[in-house]
Coordinates of C-alpha atoms (C1' of nucleotides) in Angstrom, one line a residue:
Chain A
M1 CA 38.3 -15.4 102.3
T2 CA 37.4 -12.2 104.2
R3 CA 39.1 -9.1 103.1
T4 CA 39.8 -6.4 105.7
L5 CA 39.5 -2.7 105.2
I6 CA 41.4 -0.8 107.8
T7 CA 41.4 3.0 108.4
S8 CA 43.2 5.0 111.0
A9 CA 41.8 8.3 112.2
I10 CA 43.3 10.9 109.9
P11 CA 45.7 13.3 111.6
Y12 CA 45.1 17.0 111.3
I13 CA 47.5 18.8 109.0
N14 CA 48.7 21.7 111.1
G15 CA 51.9 20.3 112.5
I16 CA 53.7 17.2 113.6
K17 CA 51.9 14.7 115.8
H18 CA 53.1 13.5 119.1
L19 CA 53.4 10.0 120.3
G20 CA 50.0 10.1 122.0
N21 CA 48.4 10.7 118.6
L22 CA 50.5 8.0 117.0
V23 CA 49.7 5.3 119.5
G24 CA 46.0 6.2 119.5
S25 CA 45.3 5.2 115.9
Q26 CA 47.9 4.9 113.2
L27 CA 50.3 2.6 115.1
P28 CA 47.8 0.0 116.3
A29 CA 46.1 0.1 112.9
D30 CA 49.5 -0.6 111.3
L31 CA 50.1 -3.5 113.6
Y32 CA 46.8 -5.1 112.7
A33 CA 47.3 -4.5 109.0
R34 CA 50.7 -6.1 109.0
Y35 CA 49.5 -9.0 111.0
L36 CA 46.6 -9.8 108.7
R37 CA 48.9 -9.5 105.6
A38 CA 51.3 -11.9 107.3
R39 CA 48.4 -14.3 107.8
G40 CA 47.7 -14.1 104.1
Q41 CA 44.7 -11.8 104.1
E42 CA 43.9 -9.2 101.6
V43 CA 44.1 -5.9 103.3
M44 CA 43.4 -2.3 102.3
F45 CA 44.9 0.1 104.9
I46 CA 44.1 3.8 104.4
C47 CA 45.1 6.9 106.1
A48 CA 45.3 10.6 105.1
T49 CA 45.8 14.1 106.3
D50 CA 42.8 16.1 107.4
E51 CA 43.5 19.4 105.8
H52 CA 40.5 21.7 106.0
G53 CA 39.3 24.1 108.6
T54 CA 40.3 27.3 110.3
P55 CA 43.3 26.0 112.2
A56 CA 45.0 25.0 108.9
E57 CA 44.3 28.4 107.5
L58 CA 45.7 30.1 110.5
A59 CA 48.8 27.9 110.6
A60 CA 49.4 28.6 106.9
K61 CA 49.1 32.3 107.6
K62 CA 51.5 32.1 110.5
A63 CA 53.9 30.3 108.2
G64 CA 53.4 33.0 105.6
K65 CA 52.3 30.6 102.9
P66 CA 49.2 30.0 100.8
V67 CA 47.1 27.4 102.6
A68 CA 47.3 24.9 99.7
D69 CA 51.1 25.2 99.7
Y70 CA 51.3 24.8 103.4
C71 CA 49.1 21.7 103.4
A72 CA 51.1 20.2 100.6
E73 CA 54.3 20.7 102.5
M74 CA 52.9 19.4 105.8
W75 CA 51.4 16.4 104.0
Q76 CA 54.9 15.5 102.8
V77 CA 56.3 16.0 106.3
Q78 CA 53.7 13.7 107.8
K79 CA 54.1 11.2 105.0
D80 CA 57.9 11.0 105.7
L81 CA 57.3 10.6 109.4
A82 CA 54.8 7.8 108.7
D83 CA 57.4 6.1 106.6
G84 CA 59.9 6.6 109.3
F85 CA 57.7 4.8 111.8
R86 CA 57.1 2.1 109.1
L87 CA 53.4 2.7 108.9
S88 CA 52.4 0.5 106.0
F89 CA 49.5 2.4 104.5
D90 CA 48.4 1.2 101.2
H91 CA 47.7 4.9 100.6
F92 CA 48.3 8.0 102.6
G93 CA 45.8 10.4 101.0
R94 CA 44.7 14.0 101.5
S95 CA 41.3 15.2 102.4
S96 CA 41.9 18.1 100.0
S97 CA 42.1 15.7 97.0
Q98 CA 39.8 16.0 94.0
R99 CA 38.5 12.6 94.9
N100 CA 37.3 13.9 98.3
H101 CA 35.8 17.0 96.8
A102 CA 33.8 14.9 94.4
L103 CA 32.7 12.4 97.0
T104 CA 31.9 15.0 99.6
Q105 CA 29.7 16.8 97.1
H106 CA 28.2 13.5 96.1
F107 CA 27.1 12.7 99.6
A108 CA 25.8 16.1 100.3
A109 CA 23.6 15.9 97.1
R110 CA 22.3 12.4 98.0
L111 CA 21.5 13.6 101.6
A112 CA 19.7 16.5 100.1
D113 CA 17.8 14.3 97.7
A114 CA 16.7 12.2 100.8
G115 CA 15.4 15.3 102.5
L116 CA 18.0 15.2 105.2
I117 CA 19.5 18.6 104.6
D118 CA 18.0 21.9 105.2
E119 CA 19.1 25.5 105.2
R120 CA 19.2 27.6 108.4
S121 CA 20.3 31.1 109.0
S122 CA 22.4 32.1 111.9
R123 CA 24.1 35.2 113.1
Q124 CA 27.8 35.0 113.2
V125 CA 30.6 37.4 114.0
Y126 CA 32.3 38.8 111.0
S127 CA 35.7 40.5 111.2
N128 CA 36.1 43.3 108.7
A129 CA 39.8 43.5 109.3
D130 CA 40.3 39.8 108.7
G131 CA 37.8 39.8 105.9
R132 CA 36.1 36.6 107.2
F133 CA 33.6 35.1 109.6
L134 CA 35.1 34.1 112.9
P135 CA 34.4 30.7 114.4
D136 CA 33.2 31.2 118.0
R137 CA 36.5 30.2 119.5
Y138 CA 38.3 32.8 117.5
V139 CA 36.4 35.6 119.1
E140 CA 38.0 36.8 122.3
G141 CA 36.8 39.3 124.9
T142 CA 36.0 39.9 128.4
C143 CA 33.8 37.4 130.1
P144 CA 30.5 38.9 131.3
N145 CA 30.4 36.4 134.1
C146 CA 33.8 36.6 135.7
G147 CA 35.5 39.5 134.0
Y148 CA 38.3 37.4 132.6
D149 CA 39.7 39.4 129.7
R150 CA 40.7 36.5 127.5
A151 CA 37.5 34.5 127.3
R152 CA 36.8 32.7 124.1
G153 CA 33.5 33.1 122.2
D154 CA 32.5 29.5 122.9
Q155 CA 33.5 29.3 126.6
C156 CA 35.4 31.2 129.3
E157 CA 38.4 29.2 130.2
N158 CA 38.6 31.0 133.5
C159 CA 35.1 30.4 134.9
T160 CA 34.1 27.6 132.4
K161 CA 30.9 29.3 131.6
Q162 CA 29.5 28.5 128.1
L163 CA 29.3 31.6 126.1
D164 CA 28.0 33.0 122.9
P165 CA 30.4 35.3 121.1
T166 CA 27.9 38.1 121.3
D167 CA 28.0 37.8 125.1
L168 CA 31.6 39.0 125.2
I169 CA 32.4 42.5 126.4
E170 CA 34.7 44.3 124.0
P171 CA 35.0 41.4 121.6
R172 CA 38.0 41.2 119.3
S173 CA 39.3 38.9 116.7
A174 CA 41.7 36.3 118.1
I175 CA 43.3 36.2 114.7
S176 CA 44.2 39.9 114.2
G177 CA 43.1 41.5 117.5
S178 CA 40.8 43.8 115.5
T179 CA 37.7 45.1 117.3
D180 CA 36.1 46.0 114.0
L181 CA 33.6 43.2 114.3
E182 CA 30.0 42.9 113.3
V183 CA 27.3 40.3 113.5
R184 CA 26.1 39.2 110.1
E185 CA 23.4 36.9 109.1
T186 CA 24.6 33.8 107.3
K187 CA 23.0 30.7 105.9
H188 CA 24.3 27.2 106.3
L189 CA 23.3 23.6 105.4
F190 CA 22.4 21.4 108.3
L191 CA 22.4 17.6 108.3
R192 CA 19.2 16.5 109.9
Q193 CA 20.9 13.8 112.0
S194 CA 18.0 13.7 114.4
K195 CA 15.9 12.1 111.7
L196 CA 18.4 9.2 111.6
R197 CA 18.5 8.6 115.3
G198 CA 16.4 5.5 115.0
D199 CA 18.5 4.1 112.2
L200 CA 21.7 4.8 114.1
D201 CA 20.4 3.3 117.3
A202 CA 19.4 0.1 115.5
W203 CA 22.7 0.0 113.7
I204 CA 24.7 0.3 116.9
D205 CA 22.5 -2.2 118.7
G206 CA 23.2 -4.6 115.9
Q207 CA 27.0 -4.5 116.6
D208 CA 28.3 -7.4 118.5
G209 CA 31.4 -7.2 120.7
W210 CA 32.3 -3.6 120.3
P211 CA 34.4 -2.2 123.1
V212 CA 32.4 -0.6 125.9
L213 CA 34.2 2.6 125.4
T214 CA 32.9 2.8 121.9
T215 CA 29.2 1.9 122.4
S216 CA 28.9 3.9 125.7
I217 CA 30.1 7.1 124.0
A218 CA 27.8 6.5 121.0
K219 CA 24.7 5.8 123.2
K220 CA 25.4 8.8 125.3
W221 CA 25.3 11.1 122.4
L222 CA 22.2 9.4 120.9
H223 CA 20.1 9.5 124.1
D224 CA 21.4 12.2 126.4
G225 CA 19.5 15.4 126.8
D226 CA 17.8 16.4 123.6
G227 CA 19.5 13.5 121.8
L228 CA 21.3 13.6 118.6
Q229 CA 21.4 17.2 117.3
D230 CA 21.3 18.3 113.7
R231 CA 24.6 19.8 112.8
G232 CA 25.8 22.5 110.4
I233 CA 27.9 20.9 107.7
T234 CA 29.0 24.1 105.9
R235 CA 31.2 27.1 106.9
D236 CA 32.1 30.5 105.6
L237 CA 35.7 29.8 104.7
D238 CA 37.8 29.8 101.6
W239 CA 39.7 26.6 102.2
G240 CA 37.7 23.4 101.8
V241 CA 35.3 21.5 99.6
P242 CA 33.1 24.0 97.8
V243 CA 29.4 23.6 98.4
L244 CA 28.2 22.4 95.0
R245 CA 25.3 20.1 94.1
D246 CA 26.0 17.7 91.2
G247 CA 28.5 20.1 89.9
E248 CA 26.2 23.1 89.9
P249 CA 26.2 26.0 92.3
W250 CA 24.1 25.3 95.4
P251 CA 21.7 28.2 95.6
G252 CA 22.5 30.4 98.6
M253 CA 25.7 28.6 99.4
E254 CA 28.0 30.5 97.0
G255 CA 31.5 30.9 98.4
K256 CA 31.0 28.5 101.2
V257 CA 32.7 25.2 101.9
F258 CA 31.7 22.0 103.7
Y259 CA 32.7 21.7 107.3
V260 CA 35.8 19.8 108.0
W261 CA 34.0 17.2 110.1
F262 CA 31.7 16.4 107.2
D263 CA 34.4 15.9 104.6
A264 CA 37.1 14.3 106.8
P265 CA 35.7 10.8 107.3
I266 CA 34.6 10.7 103.6
E267 CA 38.3 10.9 102.9
Y268 CA 38.5 7.2 104.0
I269 CA 36.6 6.4 100.9
A270 CA 38.3 9.1 98.8
G271 CA 41.7 7.9 100.0
T272 CA 40.9 4.4 98.7
A273 CA 40.0 6.0 95.3
E274 CA 43.2 7.9 95.4
W275 CA 45.0 4.6 96.0
A276 CA 43.4 3.3 92.8
D277 CA 44.4 6.4 90.9
A278 CA 47.9 6.2 92.1
N279 CA 48.2 2.6 91.1
G280 CA 46.5 2.8 87.7
Q281 CA 43.5 0.8 88.9
P282 CA 40.0 1.1 87.6
E283 CA 37.1 2.5 89.5
A284 CA 35.9 -1.0 90.4
A285 CA 39.2 -1.7 92.2
W286 CA 38.4 0.7 95.0
R287 CA 34.6 0.4 94.9
R288 CA 34.8 -3.3 95.7
W289 CA 36.0 -2.2 99.1
W290 CA 33.3 0.3 99.8
R291 CA 30.1 -0.5 97.8
E292 CA 28.2 -3.5 99.1
D293 CA 26.5 -3.8 95.7
E294 CA 29.9 -3.9 94.0
G295 CA 31.7 -6.6 95.9
A296 CA 32.2 -5.2 99.4
D297 CA 29.9 -7.7 101.1
D298 CA 32.8 -9.9 102.1
V299 CA 34.7 -6.9 103.5
R300 CA 35.3 -6.5 107.2
Y301 CA 35.9 -2.9 108.0
V302 CA 37.9 -2.0 111.1
Q303 CA 38.5 1.5 112.3
F304 CA 41.1 2.7 114.8
M305 CA 40.9 6.0 116.7
G306 CA 41.3 7.8 120.0
K307 CA 38.2 8.1 122.2
D308 CA 37.7 11.7 121.3
N309 CA 36.9 10.7 117.7
V310 CA 34.3 8.1 118.6
P311 CA 31.2 10.3 118.2
F312 CA 32.1 11.2 114.7
H313 CA 32.7 7.7 113.7
T314 CA 29.7 6.1 115.4
L315 CA 27.2 8.8 114.6
S316 CA 28.1 11.5 112.1
F317 CA 29.9 9.5 109.5
P318 CA 27.4 6.6 109.7
A319 CA 24.6 9.2 109.4
T320 CA 26.2 10.4 106.2
L321 CA 26.4 6.9 104.8
I322 CA 23.0 5.7 105.9
G323 CA 21.3 8.9 104.9
S324 CA 22.7 8.7 101.4
G325 CA 20.4 5.7 100.8
E326 CA 23.3 4.0 99.0
P327 CA 24.9 0.7 100.1
W328 CA 28.2 2.1 101.4
K329 CA 30.2 -0.1 103.6
K330 CA 29.9 0.8 107.3
V331 CA 32.4 0.0 110.0
D332 CA 32.2 -3.5 111.4
Y333 CA 34.5 -3.1 114.4
L334 CA 35.6 0.2 116.0
K335 CA 38.7 0.0 118.1
S336 CA 39.1 3.1 120.3
F337 CA 41.9 4.1 122.6
N338 CA 42.3 6.1 125.7
Y339 CA 45.1 8.6 126.2
L340 CA 48.8 8.3 126.6
N341 CA 50.0 10.7 129.2
Y342 CA 53.5 12.1 129.4
D343 CA 55.5 12.1 132.6
G344 CA 52.7 13.2 134.9
G345 CA 50.7 15.3 132.5
Q346 CA 49.1 15.2 129.1
F347 CA 50.8 15.2 125.7
S348 CA 49.8 18.5 124.2
T349 CA 50.2 19.6 120.7
S350 CA 49.1 23.2 121.5
Q351 CA 51.5 23.4 124.4
G352 CA 54.3 21.5 122.7
R353 CA 54.5 19.1 125.6
G354 CA 55.8 15.5 125.2
V355 CA 57.7 13.8 122.5
F356 CA 56.8 14.4 118.9
M357 CA 57.2 12.0 116.0
D358 CA 60.1 13.8 114.4
Q359 CA 61.9 14.1 117.7
A360 CA 61.3 10.4 118.6
L361 CA 62.9 9.2 115.3
S362 CA 65.8 11.6 115.8
I363 CA 66.9 9.8 118.9
L364 CA 66.0 6.2 118.4
P365 CA 65.0 3.8 115.6
A366 CA 61.3 3.2 115.0
D367 CA 61.2 -0.3 116.4
Y368 CA 62.0 1.0 119.9
W369 CA 59.0 3.3 119.9
R370 CA 56.8 0.8 118.2
W371 CA 57.5 -1.9 120.7
W372 CA 57.1 0.3 123.8
L373 CA 54.0 2.2 122.5
L374 CA 52.2 -1.0 121.3
S375 CA 53.1 -3.0 124.4
H376 CA 51.8 -0.2 126.5
V377 CA 49.0 1.0 124.3
P378 CA 46.2 2.6 126.3
E379 CA 43.5 0.0 125.6
N380 CA 41.7 -0.1 128.9
S381 CA 42.7 3.0 130.6
D382 CA 45.0 6.0 130.1
T383 CA 48.7 5.0 130.2
E384 CA 51.7 6.9 131.4
F385 CA 54.9 7.4 129.5
T386 CA 58.0 7.8 131.6
W387 CA 61.5 7.7 130.4
E388 CA 62.5 5.2 133.1
N389 CA 59.8 2.8 132.1
F390 CA 60.6 3.3 128.5
Q391 CA 64.3 2.6 129.1
T392 CA 63.8 -0.5 131.2
S393 CA 61.0 -2.0 129.0
V394 CA 63.0 -1.6 125.8
N395 CA 66.3 -2.7 127.3
K396 CA 64.8 -5.7 128.9
D397 CA 62.4 -6.9 126.2
L398 CA 64.2 -6.0 123.0
A399 CA 67.8 -6.0 123.9
D400 CA 68.0 -8.6 126.7
V401 CA 65.3 -11.1 125.8
L402 CA 65.1 -11.0 122.0
G403 CA 68.2 -9.3 120.8
N404 CA 70.5 -11.3 123.1
F405 CA 68.8 -14.5 122.2
V406 CA 69.7 -13.9 118.5
S407 CA 73.2 -12.9 119.6
R408 CA 74.0 -15.8 121.9
V409 CA 72.7 -18.4 119.4
T410 CA 74.4 -17.1 116.3
K411 CA 77.7 -16.4 118.0
F412 CA 77.8 -19.8 119.8
C413 CA 77.2 -21.5 116.5
R414 CA 79.8 -19.5 114.7
A415 CA 82.3 -20.4 117.4
K416 CA 81.6 -24.1 117.5
F417 CA 80.2 -25.0 114.0
G418 CA 80.9 -22.0 111.8
E419 CA 78.3 -19.7 110.1
T420 CA 76.3 -22.6 108.7
I421 CA 73.4 -24.4 110.2
P422 CA 75.0 -27.6 111.7
E423 CA 73.9 -31.1 110.9
G424 CA 73.6 -34.2 113.0
G425 CA 71.7 -35.2 116.1
S426 CA 68.0 -35.3 116.6
M427 CA 65.3 -33.8 118.7
G428 CA 64.6 -35.1 122.2
E429 CA 62.3 -34.4 125.0
P430 CA 63.3 -30.8 125.8
E431 CA 62.8 -29.9 122.1
R432 CA 59.3 -31.5 122.1
I433 CA 58.5 -29.5 125.2
L434 CA 59.7 -26.3 123.6
I435 CA 57.7 -27.0 120.5
G436 CA 54.6 -27.6 122.6
R437 CA 55.0 -24.3 124.4
L438 CA 55.6 -22.4 121.2
S439 CA 52.5 -23.9 119.6
D440 CA 50.4 -22.9 122.6
G441 CA 52.0 -19.5 122.6
L442 CA 51.4 -19.1 118.9
A443 CA 47.7 -20.0 119.3
A444 CA 47.3 -17.5 122.1
Y445 CA 49.2 -14.8 120.2
Q446 CA 46.9 -15.3 117.1
T447 CA 43.8 -15.2 119.3
H448 CA 44.9 -11.9 120.8
M449 CA 45.9 -10.4 117.5
D450 CA 42.6 -11.5 115.9
N451 CA 40.7 -9.9 118.7
I452 CA 42.9 -6.7 118.5
E453 CA 43.9 -7.1 122.1
I454 CA 47.3 -5.5 121.6
R455 CA 48.8 -5.5 125.1
K456 CA 47.9 -9.2 125.5
A457 CA 49.4 -10.0 122.1
A458 CA 52.6 -8.1 123.0
A459 CA 52.8 -10.0 126.3
E460 CA 52.4 -13.3 124.6
L461 CA 55.0 -12.5 122.0
R462 CA 57.4 -11.6 124.7
A463 CA 56.6 -14.9 126.4
I464 CA 57.4 -16.7 123.2
W465 CA 60.8 -14.9 123.1
V466 CA 61.4 -15.9 126.7
A467 CA 60.6 -19.6 125.9
G468 CA 63.6 -19.6 123.6
N469 CA 65.9 -18.5 126.4
E470 CA 64.4 -21.0 128.8
Y471 CA 65.1 -23.7 126.4
L472 CA 68.7 -22.7 125.8
Q473 CA 69.2 -22.5 129.5
E474 CA 67.9 -25.9 130.0
A475 CA 69.5 -27.5 126.9
A476 CA 72.8 -25.8 127.6
P477 CA 74.4 -26.6 124.2
W478 CA 77.7 -25.1 125.5
S479 CA 77.9 -27.9 128.0
V480 CA 76.5 -30.6 125.8
F481 CA 79.0 -29.7 123.1
K482 CA 81.9 -30.9 125.2
D483 CA 81.0 -34.6 125.1
D484 CA 78.1 -34.8 122.5
P485 CA 78.7 -32.3 119.7
E486 CA 76.0 -33.9 117.5
R487 CA 73.4 -33.4 120.2
A488 CA 74.6 -29.8 120.6
A489 CA 74.3 -29.4 116.8
A490 CA 70.6 -30.4 116.9
Q491 CA 70.0 -27.9 119.7
V492 CA 71.7 -25.1 117.8
R493 CA 69.9 -26.0 114.6
L494 CA 66.6 -25.6 116.4
A495 CA 67.6 -22.4 118.0
L496 CA 68.7 -20.9 114.7
N497 CA 65.4 -21.8 113.2
L498 CA 63.7 -20.2 116.1
I499 CA 65.3 -16.9 115.1
R500 CA 63.5 -17.1 111.7
V501 CA 60.2 -17.9 113.5
Y502 CA 60.7 -15.0 115.9
A503 CA 61.3 -12.7 112.9
V504 CA 58.1 -13.7 111.3
L505 CA 56.0 -13.4 114.5
S506 CA 57.6 -10.2 115.6
R507 CA 57.4 -8.4 112.3
P508 CA 54.1 -6.6 112.9
F509 CA 55.6 -5.0 116.0
I510 CA 59.2 -4.5 115.0
P511 CA 59.5 -4.7 111.2
D512 CA 63.0 -3.4 110.9
A513 CA 64.5 -5.8 113.5
A514 CA 62.6 -8.6 111.9
E515 CA 64.1 -7.8 108.5
A516 CA 67.5 -7.8 110.1
M517 CA 66.9 -11.2 111.6
L518 CA 65.7 -12.7 108.3
A519 CA 68.7 -11.1 106.6
G520 CA 71.0 -12.6 109.1
M521 CA 69.5 -16.0 108.6
Q522 CA 69.8 -15.3 104.9
T523 CA 66.3 -16.5 104.1
D524 CA 63.4 -15.0 102.2
D525 CA 61.1 -17.5 103.8
D526 CA 58.8 -15.3 105.9
S527 CA 55.8 -17.6 105.8
W528 CA 53.6 -17.6 108.9
P529 CA 54.1 -20.8 111.0
T530 CA 51.1 -23.0 110.9
D531 CA 52.8 -26.2 112.1
M532 CA 55.5 -25.1 114.7
E533 CA 57.6 -28.2 114.3
A534 CA 57.7 -27.8 110.5
A535 CA 58.4 -24.1 110.8
L536 CA 61.4 -25.0 113.0
T537 CA 63.0 -27.1 110.3
A538 CA 62.6 -24.6 107.5
L539 CA 66.3 -23.8 107.5
P540 CA 68.1 -27.1 106.8
A541 CA 71.5 -28.2 107.9
G542 CA 74.1 -26.7 105.7
H543 CA 72.2 -23.4 105.2
A544 CA 74.6 -20.5 105.6
F545 CA 73.8 -17.5 107.8
V546 CA 75.7 -14.5 109.2
V547 CA 75.8 -13.2 112.7
P548 CA 73.8 -10.0 112.6
D549 CA 74.9 -6.8 114.2
V550 CA 73.5 -6.1 117.6
L551 CA 69.8 -5.8 117.0
F552 CA 69.0 -3.4 119.8
A553 CA 71.6 -1.3 121.5
K554 CA 70.6 -0.5 125.1
I555 CA 69.5 2.8 126.2
T556 CA 72.0 4.1 128.7
D557 CA 71.3 6.1 131.8
E558 CA 73.1 9.1 130.3
Q559 CA 70.8 9.0 127.3
R560 CA 67.7 8.7 129.3
E561 CA 68.7 11.6 131.5
D562 CA 69.6 13.7 128.6
W563 CA 66.3 13.0 126.8
A564 CA 64.2 13.4 129.9
A565 CA 65.8 16.9 130.3
R566 CA 65.5 17.8 126.7
F567 CA 61.8 16.9 126.5
S568 CA 60.7 18.1 129.8
G569 CA 59.8 21.6 128.7
V570 CA 57.9 23.0 125.8
R571 CA 58.7 22.3 122.2
T572 CA 60.0 25.4 120.5
Chain B
rG1 C1' 27.8 23.1 136.1
rG2 C1' 26.4 18.5 133.1
rC3 C1' 28.3 13.9 131.5
rG4 C1' 32.0 10.2 131.4
rG5 C1' 36.4 7.8 133.0
rU6 C1' 40.1 6.4 136.4
rG7 C1' 41.8 5.1 141.5
rU8 C1' 44.7 -2.8 142.4
rA9 C1' 52.2 -4.7 144.9
rG10 C1' 57.9 0.5 144.9
rC11 C1' 56.7 1.5 139.1
rU12 C1' 53.6 0.4 134.5
rC13 C1' 49.4 -2.3 134.2
rA14 C1' 45.9 -7.4 133.9
rG15 C1' 41.8 -9.0 136.5
rU16 C1' 36.1 -12.1 131.6
rU17 C1' 29.1 -12.8 133.0
rG18 C1' 30.5 -11.6 141.4
rG19 C1' 33.0 -17.7 143.6
rU20 C1' 38.7 -21.5 145.7
rU21 C1' 45.0 -18.8 149.2
rA22 C1' 44.1 -11.1 144.0
rG23 C1' 47.9 -11.7 139.0
rA24 C1' 52.0 -10.2 134.9
rG25 C1' 56.3 -7.5 133.5
rC26 C1' 59.9 -4.2 135.7
rA27 C1' 62.5 -2.9 140.1
rG28 C1' 64.3 -5.5 144.8
rC29 C1' 66.3 -10.1 147.5
rG30 C1' 68.6 -15.2 147.1
rG31 C1' 70.5 -19.0 143.8
rA32 C1' 72.2 -21.5 139.0
rA33 C1' 74.8 -21.0 134.6
rU34 C1' 78.9 -18.7 131.8
rC35 C1' 77.0 -19.4 124.9
rA36 C1' 75.6 -14.1 124.8
rU37 C1' 74.6 -6.9 124.3
rA38 C1' 77.4 -7.9 132.7
rA39 C1' 72.9 -10.7 128.8
rU40 C1' 70.1 -15.6 130.5
rC41 C1' 67.4 -19.1 133.7
rC42 C1' 65.2 -20.6 138.6
rG43 C1' 63.0 -19.2 143.5
rC44 C1' 60.9 -15.3 146.7
rG45 C1' 55.0 -10.7 147.1
rU46 C1' 50.4 -10.8 154.5
rG47 C1' 49.2 -5.4 148.7
rU48 C1' 43.1 -1.8 154.5
rC49 C1' 42.2 -4.0 145.5
rC50 C1' 41.0 5.1 147.4
rG51 C1' 37.5 5.7 152.1
rG52 C1' 32.5 4.6 154.2
rG53 C1' 27.9 2.1 153.9
rG54 C1' 24.8 -1.7 151.4
rU55 C1' 23.0 -6.2 148.4
rU56 C1' 24.7 -11.5 148.7
rC57 C1' 26.2 -17.8 151.3
rG58 C1' 30.2 -15.0 148.9
rA59 C1' 32.5 -8.4 145.9
rG60 C1' 38.5 -5.8 143.4
rU61 C1' 34.1 -7.4 140.5
rC62 C1' 27.0 -5.1 141.6
rC63 C1' 24.2 -0.5 144.3
rC64 C1' 24.6 4.1 147.3
rU65 C1' 27.9 7.7 149.2
rG66 C1' 32.4 10.6 150.2
rC67 C1' 37.4 11.8 148.4
rA68 C1' 41.3 12.4 144.6
rC69 C1' 42.9 12.7 139.7
rC70 C1' 41.6 13.2 134.5
rG71 C1' 38.8 14.0 130.2
rC72 C1' 34.6 15.7 127.1
rC73 C1' 30.9 19.5 126.6
rA74 C1' 30.2 19.4 119.1

RNA sequence: GGCGGUGUAGCUCAGUUGGUUAGAGCAGCGGAAUCAUAAUCCGCGUGUCCGGGGUUCGAGUCCCUGCACCGCCA
């Protein structure tokens, strides 16, 4: 049977992510992983924190901590939030791990062996006061074009002119404000991606059924203008993977580290190795997921990410893998997402705009967020989050349609038959119709989930919930009970069994509520339904259950107004 | 500036390779039911598919153009 390797774009370390970040990669990846596991597939689901680079160093400095300590703390924060959202990673790694150091250095060495790396000098701004080279965007000054006095070294935000740091008038360090700057010559390794253009082009052409968003972005970067550019893969920083070659100093590269965008995707592989280490597994256990010569030929590899990450995953990372000359597993399907907007604007980490993962969990359980975000995931276009929409969707779908179904069935049974699945009676025409609808719905649901069409899957799941209410409405056991209790018993028995089926089908979306439903039905049978009729008789007459607590309390208007006001401004 | 995306019912969005009277959920209106978290179920939509040209027997769906909003520019 096919095994599935799933990776989510790895979140950057410098702070808590907002819901737009969550819905663009980790959450849909989790949905897919949970679904495949429920279907009995072997899954390896890897995520990690992306820890290197200047922003991490600056965030650590601002927090007054050594960067390694800062990253360790923020990793734990992000790990706890991932747990809070029930993200079911097999391993949540760190790009700063020794595994990633070793693999990053390994890839660089193989690329060098293949003649795909060369050394180039460039002139970069060095800040004496900061004791470091400054990335272009960390040099500020007056724009020579428009006179804006806070232009960045890569571009003037005011007139949008692309700049070189040396163009700036009265340049200063954006870190310290120091004007004690000089231009120094520095050498860096470049990955000669341009030589791999043909390979990449052929590889992308060989992909069937990738989302248009994915291939169009890749093709654009391959063919536009001068085509795929070689890129520097090292930086003059302290925090990162040291540039070594097979464990030895790399001549001319002393004191330098690999660029974050070179080592970050390699962490997908390293993270799997970290998983093996954490679980006492041998090398072969992780290599069978990644090396086609060591068992990975039956692996299907699916990546999830926001559209801004697509170029790195369709070009840079594959260039690393292909260029190594080794049979590493490359992505088979790349699911990319548009953006989630917040109440008329963008979610913004830098501006603190929107709802952040910690805030979200502080006001509502994970399932509420998971359901809304996944059922509105920006698959085909950007999507808008509004509190009104969130409130009505969640109340209607979760509380009224699903939660109330569980409530009305279990409470009716308790009142008329006790907290035991009643016996007697048999199925009739309405039951057969229901089973037919559920079977069709299940088939559609599976198709959408298999195709990773998440909104469609969510809509189908909701329709499956609705079918239960439609049945109850038509069967009306509360009326039937008056003169044919046995018939009512059969109806209730079916409806109670439906709760278990709903729990199983809904679990990828709302794992906690699904657990509560299974707990209420006092069953461990979470097997995926293959035959709907059989699945609806899994809990036999005489089986005891308990009426669960209200699964989803409704969001009140007062809460909504309060939250809308609280999260309207800027996070402090 | 270059490139890309989006613009469909009050709201959030679907609309496959162009083909019968443009759909879903929510909201709204009417009704049924009363087991249930005042929940459920049924019925009801004449919307210049952003504007203007064009291709076609036929375009929301392709081409050109204008407008608006948004993103990216390593």
